Coordinates of C-alpha atoms in Angstrom, one line a residue:
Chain A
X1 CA 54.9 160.0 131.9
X2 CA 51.1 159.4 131.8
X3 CA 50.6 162.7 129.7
X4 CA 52.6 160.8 127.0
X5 CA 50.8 157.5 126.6
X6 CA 53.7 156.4 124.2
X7 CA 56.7 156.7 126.8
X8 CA 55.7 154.0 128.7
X9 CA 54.5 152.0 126.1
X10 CA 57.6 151.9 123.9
X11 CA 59.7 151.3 127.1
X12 CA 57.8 148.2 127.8
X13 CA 58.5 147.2 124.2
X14 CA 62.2 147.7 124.7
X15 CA 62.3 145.7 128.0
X16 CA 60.3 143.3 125.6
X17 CA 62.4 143.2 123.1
X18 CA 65.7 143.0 125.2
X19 CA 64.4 139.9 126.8
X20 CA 63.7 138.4 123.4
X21 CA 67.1 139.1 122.5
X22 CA 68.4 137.5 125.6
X23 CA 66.6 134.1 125.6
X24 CA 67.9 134.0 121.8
X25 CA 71.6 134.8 122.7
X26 CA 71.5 132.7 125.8
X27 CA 70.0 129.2 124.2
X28 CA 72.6 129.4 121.7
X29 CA 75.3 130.1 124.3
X30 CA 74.3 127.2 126.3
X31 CA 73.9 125.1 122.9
X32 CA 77.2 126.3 121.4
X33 CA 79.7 127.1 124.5
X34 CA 78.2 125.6 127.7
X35 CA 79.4 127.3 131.0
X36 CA 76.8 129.2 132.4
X37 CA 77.0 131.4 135.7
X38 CA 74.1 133.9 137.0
X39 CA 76.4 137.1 135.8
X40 CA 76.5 136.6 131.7
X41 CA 75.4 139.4 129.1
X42 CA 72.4 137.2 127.8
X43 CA 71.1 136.7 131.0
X44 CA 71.7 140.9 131.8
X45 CA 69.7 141.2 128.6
X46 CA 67.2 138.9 129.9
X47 CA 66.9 140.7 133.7
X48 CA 67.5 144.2 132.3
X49 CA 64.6 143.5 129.8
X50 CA 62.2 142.2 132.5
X51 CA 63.4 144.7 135.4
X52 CA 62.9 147.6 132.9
X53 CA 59.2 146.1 132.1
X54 CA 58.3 146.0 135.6
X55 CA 59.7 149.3 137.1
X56 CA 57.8 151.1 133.9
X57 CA 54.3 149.1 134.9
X58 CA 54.8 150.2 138.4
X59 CA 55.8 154.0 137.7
X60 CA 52.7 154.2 135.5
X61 CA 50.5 152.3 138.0
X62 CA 51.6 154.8 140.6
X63 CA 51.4 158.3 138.9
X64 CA 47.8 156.8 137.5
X65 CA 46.8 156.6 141.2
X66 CA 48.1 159.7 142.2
X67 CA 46.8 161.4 139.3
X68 CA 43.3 159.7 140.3
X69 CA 43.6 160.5 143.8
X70 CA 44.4 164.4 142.8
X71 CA 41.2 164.3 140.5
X72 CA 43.0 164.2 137.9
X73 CA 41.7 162.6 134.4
X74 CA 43.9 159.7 133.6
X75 CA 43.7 159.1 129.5
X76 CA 42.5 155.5 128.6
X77 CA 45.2 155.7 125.8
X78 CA 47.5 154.6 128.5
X79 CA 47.3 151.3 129.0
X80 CA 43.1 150.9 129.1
X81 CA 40.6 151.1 131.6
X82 CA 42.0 151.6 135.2
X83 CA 41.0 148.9 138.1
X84 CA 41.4 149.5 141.8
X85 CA 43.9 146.8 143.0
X86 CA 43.7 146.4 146.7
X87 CA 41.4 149.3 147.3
X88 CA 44.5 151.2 146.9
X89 CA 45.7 151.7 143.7
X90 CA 44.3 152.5 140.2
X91 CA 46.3 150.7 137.6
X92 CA 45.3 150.9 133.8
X93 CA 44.7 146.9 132.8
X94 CA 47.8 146.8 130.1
X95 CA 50.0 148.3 133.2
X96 CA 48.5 145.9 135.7
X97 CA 49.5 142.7 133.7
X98 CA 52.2 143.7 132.4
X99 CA 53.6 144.3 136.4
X100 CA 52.2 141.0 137.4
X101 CA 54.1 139.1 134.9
X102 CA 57.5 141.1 135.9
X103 CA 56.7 140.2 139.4
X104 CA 56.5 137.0 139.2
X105 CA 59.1 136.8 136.8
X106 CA 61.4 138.0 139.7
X107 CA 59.8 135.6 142.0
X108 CA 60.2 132.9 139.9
X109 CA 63.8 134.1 139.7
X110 CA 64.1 133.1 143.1
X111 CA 62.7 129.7 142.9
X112 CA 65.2 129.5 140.0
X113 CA 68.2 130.1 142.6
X114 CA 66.6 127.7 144.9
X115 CA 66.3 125.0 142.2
X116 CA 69.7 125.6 141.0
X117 CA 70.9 125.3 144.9
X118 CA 68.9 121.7 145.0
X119 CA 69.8 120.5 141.4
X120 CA 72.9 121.9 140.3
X121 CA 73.2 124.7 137.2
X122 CA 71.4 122.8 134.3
X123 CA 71.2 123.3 131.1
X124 CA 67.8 122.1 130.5
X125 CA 65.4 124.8 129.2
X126 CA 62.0 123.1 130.3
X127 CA 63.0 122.8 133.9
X128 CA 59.6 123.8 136.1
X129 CA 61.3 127.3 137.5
X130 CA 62.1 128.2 133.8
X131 CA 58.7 127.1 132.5
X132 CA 58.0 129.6 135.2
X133 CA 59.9 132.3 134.5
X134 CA 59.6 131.9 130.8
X135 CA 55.4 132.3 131.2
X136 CA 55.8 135.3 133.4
X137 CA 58.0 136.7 130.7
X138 CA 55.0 135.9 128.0
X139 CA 52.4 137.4 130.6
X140 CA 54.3 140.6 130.5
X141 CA 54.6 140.7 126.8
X142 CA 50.7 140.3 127.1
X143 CA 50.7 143.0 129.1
X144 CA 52.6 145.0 126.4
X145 CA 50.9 144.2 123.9
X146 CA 47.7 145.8 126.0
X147 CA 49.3 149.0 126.4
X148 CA 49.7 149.7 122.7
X149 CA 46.1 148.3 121.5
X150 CA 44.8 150.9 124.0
X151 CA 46.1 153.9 122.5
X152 CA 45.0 152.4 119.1
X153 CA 44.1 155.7 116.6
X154 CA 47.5 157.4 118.0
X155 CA 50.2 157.6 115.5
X156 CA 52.3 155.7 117.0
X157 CA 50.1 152.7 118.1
X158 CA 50.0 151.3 114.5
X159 CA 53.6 150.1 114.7
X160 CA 53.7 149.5 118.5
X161 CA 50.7 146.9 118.3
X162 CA 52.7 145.3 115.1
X163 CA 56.1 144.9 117.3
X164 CA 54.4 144.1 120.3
X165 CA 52.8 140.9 118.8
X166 CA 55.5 139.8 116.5
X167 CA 57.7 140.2 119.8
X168 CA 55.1 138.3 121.8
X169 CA 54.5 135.4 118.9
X170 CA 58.4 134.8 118.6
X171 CA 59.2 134.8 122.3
X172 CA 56.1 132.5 122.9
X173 CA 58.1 129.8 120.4
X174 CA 60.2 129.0 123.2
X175 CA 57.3 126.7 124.4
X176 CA 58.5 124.0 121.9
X177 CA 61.3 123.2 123.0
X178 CA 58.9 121.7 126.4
X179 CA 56.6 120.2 124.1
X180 CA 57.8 116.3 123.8
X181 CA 58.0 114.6 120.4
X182 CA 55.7 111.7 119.5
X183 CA 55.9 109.7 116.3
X184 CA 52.3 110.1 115.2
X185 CA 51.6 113.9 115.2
X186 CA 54.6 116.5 115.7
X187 CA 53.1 118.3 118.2
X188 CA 55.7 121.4 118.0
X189 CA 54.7 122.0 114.5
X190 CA 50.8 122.3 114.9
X191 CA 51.5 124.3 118.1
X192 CA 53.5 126.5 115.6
X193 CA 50.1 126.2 113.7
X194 CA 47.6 127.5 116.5
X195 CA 49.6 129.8 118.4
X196 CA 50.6 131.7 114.4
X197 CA 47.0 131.6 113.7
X198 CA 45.9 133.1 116.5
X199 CA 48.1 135.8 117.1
X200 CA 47.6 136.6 113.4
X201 CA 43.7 136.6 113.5
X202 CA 43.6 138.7 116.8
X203 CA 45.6 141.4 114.7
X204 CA 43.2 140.9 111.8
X205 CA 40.3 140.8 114.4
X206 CA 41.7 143.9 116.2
X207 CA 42.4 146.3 113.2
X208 CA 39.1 144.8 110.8
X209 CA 42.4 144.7 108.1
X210 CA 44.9 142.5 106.8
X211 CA 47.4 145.6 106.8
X212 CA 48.5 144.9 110.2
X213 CA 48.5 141.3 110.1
X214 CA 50.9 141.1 106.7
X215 CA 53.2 144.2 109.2
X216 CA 53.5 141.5 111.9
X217 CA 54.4 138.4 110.1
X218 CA 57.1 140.7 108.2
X219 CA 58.4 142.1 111.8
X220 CA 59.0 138.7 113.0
X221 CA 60.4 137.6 109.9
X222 CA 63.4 140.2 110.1
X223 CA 63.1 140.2 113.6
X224 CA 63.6 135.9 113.0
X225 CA 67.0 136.6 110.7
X226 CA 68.4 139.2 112.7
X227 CA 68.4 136.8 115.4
X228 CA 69.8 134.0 113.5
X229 CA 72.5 136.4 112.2
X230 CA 73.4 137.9 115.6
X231 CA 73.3 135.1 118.3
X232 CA 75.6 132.9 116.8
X233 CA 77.8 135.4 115.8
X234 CA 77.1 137.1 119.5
X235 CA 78.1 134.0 120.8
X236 CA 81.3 132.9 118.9
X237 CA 82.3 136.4 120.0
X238 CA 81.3 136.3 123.6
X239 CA 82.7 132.5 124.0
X240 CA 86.5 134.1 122.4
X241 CA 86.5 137.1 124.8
X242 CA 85.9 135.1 127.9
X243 CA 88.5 132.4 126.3
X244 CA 86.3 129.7 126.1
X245 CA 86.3 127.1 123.7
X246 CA 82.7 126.2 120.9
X247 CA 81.3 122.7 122.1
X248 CA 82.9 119.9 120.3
X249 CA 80.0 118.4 117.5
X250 CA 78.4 122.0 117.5
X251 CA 77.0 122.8 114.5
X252 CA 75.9 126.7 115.2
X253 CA 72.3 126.8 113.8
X254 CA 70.4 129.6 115.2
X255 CA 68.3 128.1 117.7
X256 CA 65.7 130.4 118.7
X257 CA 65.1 131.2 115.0
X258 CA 64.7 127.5 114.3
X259 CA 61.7 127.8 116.3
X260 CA 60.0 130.7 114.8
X261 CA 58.0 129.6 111.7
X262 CA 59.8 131.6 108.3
X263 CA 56.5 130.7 106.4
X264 CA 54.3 133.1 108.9
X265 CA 53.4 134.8 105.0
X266 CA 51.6 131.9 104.3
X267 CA 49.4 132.1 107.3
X268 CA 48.4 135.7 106.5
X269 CA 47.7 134.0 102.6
X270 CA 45.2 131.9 104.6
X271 CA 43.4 134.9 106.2
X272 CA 43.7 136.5 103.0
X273 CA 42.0 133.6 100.9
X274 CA 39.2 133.4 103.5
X275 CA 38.6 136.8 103.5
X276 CA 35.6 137.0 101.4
X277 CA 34.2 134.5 103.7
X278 CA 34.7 136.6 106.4
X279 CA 35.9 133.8 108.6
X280 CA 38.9 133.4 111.3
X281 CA 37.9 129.6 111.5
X282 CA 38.4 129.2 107.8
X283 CA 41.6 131.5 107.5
X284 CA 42.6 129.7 110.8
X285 CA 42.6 126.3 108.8
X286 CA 44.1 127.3 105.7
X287 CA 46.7 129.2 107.2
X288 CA 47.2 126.4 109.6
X289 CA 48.1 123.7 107.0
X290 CA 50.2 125.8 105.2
X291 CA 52.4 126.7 108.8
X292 CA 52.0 122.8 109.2
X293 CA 53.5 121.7 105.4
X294 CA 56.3 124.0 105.7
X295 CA 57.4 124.9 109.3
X296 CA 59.5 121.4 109.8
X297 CA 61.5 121.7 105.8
X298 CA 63.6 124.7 107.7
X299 CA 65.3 122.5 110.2
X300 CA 65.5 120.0 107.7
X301 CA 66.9 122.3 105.4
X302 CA 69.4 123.7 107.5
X303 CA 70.6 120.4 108.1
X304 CA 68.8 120.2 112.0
X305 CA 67.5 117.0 113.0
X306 CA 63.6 116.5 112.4
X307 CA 61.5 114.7 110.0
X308 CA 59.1 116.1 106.8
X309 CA 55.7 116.4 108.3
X310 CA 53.5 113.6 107.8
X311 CA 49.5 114.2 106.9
X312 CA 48.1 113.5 110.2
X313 CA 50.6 116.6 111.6
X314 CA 49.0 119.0 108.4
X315 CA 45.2 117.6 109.2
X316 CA 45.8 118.4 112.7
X317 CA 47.8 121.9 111.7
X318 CA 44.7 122.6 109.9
X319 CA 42.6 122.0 112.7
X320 CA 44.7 123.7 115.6
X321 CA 45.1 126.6 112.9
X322 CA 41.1 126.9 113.4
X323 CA 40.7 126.8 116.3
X324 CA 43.6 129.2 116.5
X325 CA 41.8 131.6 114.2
X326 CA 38.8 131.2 116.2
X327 CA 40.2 132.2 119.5
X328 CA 42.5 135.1 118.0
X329 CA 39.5 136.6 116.4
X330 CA 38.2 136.6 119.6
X331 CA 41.2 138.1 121.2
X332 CA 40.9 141.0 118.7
X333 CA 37.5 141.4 119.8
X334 CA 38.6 142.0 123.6
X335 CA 41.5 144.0 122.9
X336 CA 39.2 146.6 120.8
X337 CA 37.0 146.5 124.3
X338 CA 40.4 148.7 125.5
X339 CA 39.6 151.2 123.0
X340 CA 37.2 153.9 124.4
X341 CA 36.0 154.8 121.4
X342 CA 35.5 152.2 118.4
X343 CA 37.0 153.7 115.1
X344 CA 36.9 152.9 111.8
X345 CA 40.2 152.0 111.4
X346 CA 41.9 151.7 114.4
X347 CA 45.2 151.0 113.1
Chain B
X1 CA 54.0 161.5 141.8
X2 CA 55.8 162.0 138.5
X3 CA 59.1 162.5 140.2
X4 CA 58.6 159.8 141.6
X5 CA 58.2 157.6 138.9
X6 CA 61.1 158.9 137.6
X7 CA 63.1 158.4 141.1
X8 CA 61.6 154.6 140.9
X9 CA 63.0 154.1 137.2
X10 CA 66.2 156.1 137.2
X11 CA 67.1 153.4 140.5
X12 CA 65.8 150.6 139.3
X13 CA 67.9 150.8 136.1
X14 CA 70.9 151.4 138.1
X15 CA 70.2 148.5 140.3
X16 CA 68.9 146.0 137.1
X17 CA 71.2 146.9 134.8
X18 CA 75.0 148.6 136.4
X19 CA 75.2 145.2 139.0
X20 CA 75.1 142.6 136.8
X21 CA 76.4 144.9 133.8
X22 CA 79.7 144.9 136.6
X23 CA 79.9 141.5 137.2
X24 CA 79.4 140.3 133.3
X25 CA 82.7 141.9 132.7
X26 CA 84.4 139.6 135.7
X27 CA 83.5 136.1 134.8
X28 CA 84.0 133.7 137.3
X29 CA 83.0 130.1 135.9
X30 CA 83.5 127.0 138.3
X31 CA 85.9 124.6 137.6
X32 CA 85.3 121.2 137.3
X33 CA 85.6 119.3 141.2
X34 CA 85.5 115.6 140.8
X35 CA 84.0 113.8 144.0
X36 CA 83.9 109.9 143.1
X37 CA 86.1 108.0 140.4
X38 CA 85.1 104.6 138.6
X39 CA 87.9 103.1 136.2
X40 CA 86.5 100.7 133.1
X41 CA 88.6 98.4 131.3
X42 CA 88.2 99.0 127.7
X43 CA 89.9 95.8 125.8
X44 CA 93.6 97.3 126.4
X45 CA 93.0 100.5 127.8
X46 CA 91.6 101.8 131.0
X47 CA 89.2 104.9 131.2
X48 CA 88.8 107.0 134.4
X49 CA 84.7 108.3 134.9
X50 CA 84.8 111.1 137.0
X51 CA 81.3 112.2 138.8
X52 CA 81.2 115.8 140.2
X53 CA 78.0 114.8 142.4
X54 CA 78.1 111.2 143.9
X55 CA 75.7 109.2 144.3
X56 CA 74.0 110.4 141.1
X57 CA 70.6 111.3 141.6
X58 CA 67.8 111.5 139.1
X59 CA 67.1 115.2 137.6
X60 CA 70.6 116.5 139.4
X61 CA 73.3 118.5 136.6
X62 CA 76.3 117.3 137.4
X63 CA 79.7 117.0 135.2
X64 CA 81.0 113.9 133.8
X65 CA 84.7 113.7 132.7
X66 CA 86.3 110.9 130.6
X67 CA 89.8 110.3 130.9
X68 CA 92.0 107.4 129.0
X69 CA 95.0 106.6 130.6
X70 CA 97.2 108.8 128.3
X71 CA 95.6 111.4 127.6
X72 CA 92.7 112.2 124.8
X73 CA 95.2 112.9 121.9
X74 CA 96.1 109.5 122.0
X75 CA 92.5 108.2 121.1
X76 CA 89.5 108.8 119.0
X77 CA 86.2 107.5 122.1
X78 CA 82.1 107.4 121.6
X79 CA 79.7 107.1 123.7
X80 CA 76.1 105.9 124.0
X81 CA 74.0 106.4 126.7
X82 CA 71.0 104.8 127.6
X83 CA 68.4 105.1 130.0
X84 CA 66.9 102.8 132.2
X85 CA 63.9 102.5 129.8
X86 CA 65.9 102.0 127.3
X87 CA 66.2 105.2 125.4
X88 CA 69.4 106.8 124.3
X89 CA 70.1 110.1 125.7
X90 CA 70.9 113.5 124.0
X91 CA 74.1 114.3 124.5
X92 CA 73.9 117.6 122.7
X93 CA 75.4 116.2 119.8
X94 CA 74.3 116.5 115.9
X95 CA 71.7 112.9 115.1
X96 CA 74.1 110.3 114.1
X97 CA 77.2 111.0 116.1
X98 CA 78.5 109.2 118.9
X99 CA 81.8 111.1 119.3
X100 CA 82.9 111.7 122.9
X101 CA 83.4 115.5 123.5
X102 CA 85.9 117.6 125.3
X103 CA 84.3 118.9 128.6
X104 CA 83.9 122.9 128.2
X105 CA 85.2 124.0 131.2
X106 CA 87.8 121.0 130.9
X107 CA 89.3 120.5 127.6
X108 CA 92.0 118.4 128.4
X109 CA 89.2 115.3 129.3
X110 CA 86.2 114.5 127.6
X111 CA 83.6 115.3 129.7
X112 CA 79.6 115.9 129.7
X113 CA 79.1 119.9 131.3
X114 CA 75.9 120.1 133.5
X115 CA 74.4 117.1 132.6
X116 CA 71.3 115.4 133.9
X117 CA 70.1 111.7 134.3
X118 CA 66.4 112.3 134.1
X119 CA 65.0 109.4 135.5
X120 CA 66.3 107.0 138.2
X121 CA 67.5 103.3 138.0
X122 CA 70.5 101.7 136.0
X123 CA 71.5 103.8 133.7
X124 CA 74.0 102.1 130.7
X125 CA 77.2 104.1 129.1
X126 CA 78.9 102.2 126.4
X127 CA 82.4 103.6 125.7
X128 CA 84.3 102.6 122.5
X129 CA 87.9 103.4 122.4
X130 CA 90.3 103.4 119.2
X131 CA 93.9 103.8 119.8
X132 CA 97.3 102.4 119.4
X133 CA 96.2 99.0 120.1
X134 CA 92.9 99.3 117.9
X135 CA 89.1 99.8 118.9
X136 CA 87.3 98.0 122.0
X137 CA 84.4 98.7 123.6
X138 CA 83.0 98.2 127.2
X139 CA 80.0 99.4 129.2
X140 CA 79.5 100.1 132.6
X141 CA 76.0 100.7 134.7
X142 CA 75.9 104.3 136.6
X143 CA 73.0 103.7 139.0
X144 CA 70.9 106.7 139.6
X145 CA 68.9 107.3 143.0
X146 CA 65.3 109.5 143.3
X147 CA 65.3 112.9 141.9
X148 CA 65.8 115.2 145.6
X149 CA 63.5 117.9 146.7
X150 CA 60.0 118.6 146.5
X151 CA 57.9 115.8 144.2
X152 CA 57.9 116.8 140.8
X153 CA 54.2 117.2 140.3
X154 CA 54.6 120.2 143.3
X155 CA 57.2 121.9 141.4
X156 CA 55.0 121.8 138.2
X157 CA 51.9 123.1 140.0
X158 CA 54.2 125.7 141.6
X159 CA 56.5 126.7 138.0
X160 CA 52.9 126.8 135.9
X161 CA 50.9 129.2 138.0
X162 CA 52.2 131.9 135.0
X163 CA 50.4 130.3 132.5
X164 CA 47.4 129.9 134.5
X165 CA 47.2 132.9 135.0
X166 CA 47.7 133.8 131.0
X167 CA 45.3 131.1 130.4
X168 CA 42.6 132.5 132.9
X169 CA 43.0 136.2 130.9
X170 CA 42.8 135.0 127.8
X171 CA 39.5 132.8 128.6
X172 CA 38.4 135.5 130.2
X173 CA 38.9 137.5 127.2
X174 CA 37.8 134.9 124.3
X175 CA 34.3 135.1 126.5
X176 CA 34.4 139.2 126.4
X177 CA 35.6 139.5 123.3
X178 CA 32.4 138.3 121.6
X179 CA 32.7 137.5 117.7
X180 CA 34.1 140.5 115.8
X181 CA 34.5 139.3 111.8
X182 CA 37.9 139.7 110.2
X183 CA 36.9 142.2 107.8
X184 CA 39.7 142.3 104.5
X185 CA 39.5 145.4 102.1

């Protein structure tokens, strides 16, 4: 497994991906149907994806040790640097996180039963357990996303770093529907606006190219209509063949695509226009206006409550979408400190 | 080592994903049980509020049904609930609409499924009611006790250690990761 560096990887990316897919199919069940139970095929999507993320972390983490421990050279393009973790074991840094976040997903898991025990089965996605295990979730994708910047200047690390942060930036959209509205700024939109811009400048920051960056926003775009084609129709299916009836007053809009912006183009535009001034901060800010002017018109469009997004939300869009830039470029810069050797081009 | 790895992920799969892949095949969802009744006049009519969890506390899911004597084909009902401070509640319903529901795993009643009174105190639900004998409305208080279990604040300290933690790396990393200019070509 560790003498092919992309194994690994591209199984964390699946276990990723599945429990993208899951969180997707499973807000619009409980949205468009209701009944929930522990045993459902979005939640299975959801446990598969993260079980399969950590039993991967930990196989790697233990042949890495063993390989270690037999004198064995251990190739940085898996996963990064190694650290010991509890004098025991050698675990490459993408591995490591990615394991912690599956772990406490599962532990969080528990505290989910527990919760469930004290307050009933709810239906409320920003209940303290799932805050829980939704961050775990995102910690792991973190981890993922690690894994493939390591092996940057293999073949296959060009795409893998693409998916991994597309499937990191659309998962993390989840944390919206926690955020509370206010009337003067709409705070989902310019979180739309900082998290975008900074997952898109890390990329940019990361590869020195726009190339990558214009690859992500175009993976979570189909990755964004895919969804909003399947789970509805994944749902409407599921719902029929367990004989349960669609909510009364549902109106089937995809929710998890809802919350992923469609105008991510126009964030790379920004990066793009501040390119000759060679600035994240700049990009950041352009990019972040343009997320902020446009994100809220697709609800609206669609027919979803919301309002148009007032000036102070774009102001402040354009300053989260700085600071943003600024942090992502930063980002970039520590992911490229995985990278043994500093290339050129390193995707 | 490696076959061990292997052994570890070959087991794991059939334990993550064969279990639950069983059991998703054999839904078992549970059916409404109603524990405490209250019966509003509406004008004419009479409507039966059934609580699954009694008292009601703050934070708990529990199901609501909504039963007119003589059935729900009979009438057209709304509701608007309203919280202590004065807010309406979501009642996962499109903005504008006030139309009662059919409880999901209920369909003969109307009904709210896994439903929670987030905070505690009087809680108002106006019912309006258009039948045979024309439209009336009527409201009735639900009072709500203290949310049970740990405080809230502990559960929150306890759910967000995640994102500390992805918070702390990517700090961590933002200091490491020094200023590296976004280069375009």
């Amino acid at each position: 497994m560790i003498d092919r560096p992309w194994v690994p990887a591209w199984i964390l990316l699946l276990g990723s991906a599945s429990t993208l897919v899951g969180l997707a199919w499973d807000l619009q069940w409980h949205s468009d149907v209701g009944p929930d139970t522990f045993y459902t095929l979005p939640h299975l999507f959801i446990y598969a994806g993260a079980a399969v993320s950590g039993l991967v972390s930990l196989a790697v983490v233990l042949a890495a040790t063993g390989a270690t421990r037999s004198g064995r050279a251990v190739d940085t393009a898996v996963g990064g640097r190694r650290v010991a973790v509890l004098g025991v074991f050698q675990a490459p840094v993408g591995y490591l996180v990615s394991g912690v976040g599956s772990a406490l997903f599962l532990l969080y898991g528990l505290w989910d039963e527990w919760w469930h025990g004290l307050y009933g089965f709810d239906a409320v996605i920003a209940s303290p357990p799932h805050v829980g295990l939704l961050t775990s979730v995102m910690l792991a994708m973190l981890g993922s996303v690690m894994t493939c910047a390591a092996a940057a200047g293999q073949r296959w690390a060009g795409p893998a770093v693409v998916a991994s942060v597309a499937i990191l930036l659309g998962f993390s959209m989840v944390v919206l529907v926690a955020i509370p509205d206010t009337s003067v700024l709409d705070e989902r939109t310019v979180t739309v606006s900082l998290l975008s811009m900074a997952a898109l400048a890390c990329v940019a920051s990361f590869t020195g190219g726009l190339r990558a960056v214009l690859a992500a926003a175009v993976a979570l775009l189909v990755a964004q209509v895919v969804l909003a084609l399947f789970s509805p129709w994944a749902t409407r299916l599921y719902a029929a063949s367990e004989g349960l009836p669609l909510r009364d007053y549902t109106n089937e809009l995809p929710r998890m695509s809802l919350l992923m912006p469609a105008t991510l183009l126009l964030g790379v535009a920004g990066l793009a226009l501040a390119g000759r001034s060679r600035s994240s901060v700049l990009g950041g800010a352009l990019g972040g206006a343009a997320l902020a002017a446009t994100f809220p018109w697709q609800a609206l469009l669609l027919g979803a409550a919301g309002e148009s997004p007032s000036a102070a939300t774009i102001v402040a869009g354009a300053v989260l979408g700085a600071v943003g830039g600024l942090v992502g470029e930063r980002l970039g810069g520590a992911l490229r400190l995985l990278v043994p050797a500093r290339m050129p081009e390193v995707v | 080592m490696r076959r061990l790895a292997v052994g570890l992920v070959a087991l794991g799969l059939l334990l993550g994903l064969a279990a639950p892949a069983q059991a998703a095949t054999t839904q078992d969802y549970a059916p409404v049980a109603i524990v405490h009744q209250e019966h509003l006049a509406i004008g004419p009519y009479e409507l039966t509020i059934g609580f699954s969890e009694w008292p009601v506390r703050a934070q708990q899911s529990l199901d609501f049904t909504f039963e007119p004597t003589g059935g729900i084909d009979r009438f057209t009902g709304t509701l608007v609930v309203v919280s202590p401070a004065g807010e309406e509640a979501n009642l996962r319903r499109p903005p504008g609409v006030d139309g009662l529901a059919r409880h999901p795993r209920q369909p003969d009643v109307w009904g709210l499924d896994v439903f929670a009174l987030d905070e505690p105190g009087d809680w108002t639900f106006t019912f309006g009611l258009d039948g045979p004998q024309g439209p009336a409305t009527a409201a009735m208080t639900v009072p709500v006790l203290e949310q049970p279990g740990p405080p809230l604040g502990l559960s929150w300290l306890i759910s967000t250690l995640p994102l500390f933690v992805i918070v702390g790396l990517l700090a961590a990393a933002v200091v490491r990761g020094g200023r590296q200019p976004v280069r375009t070509r």
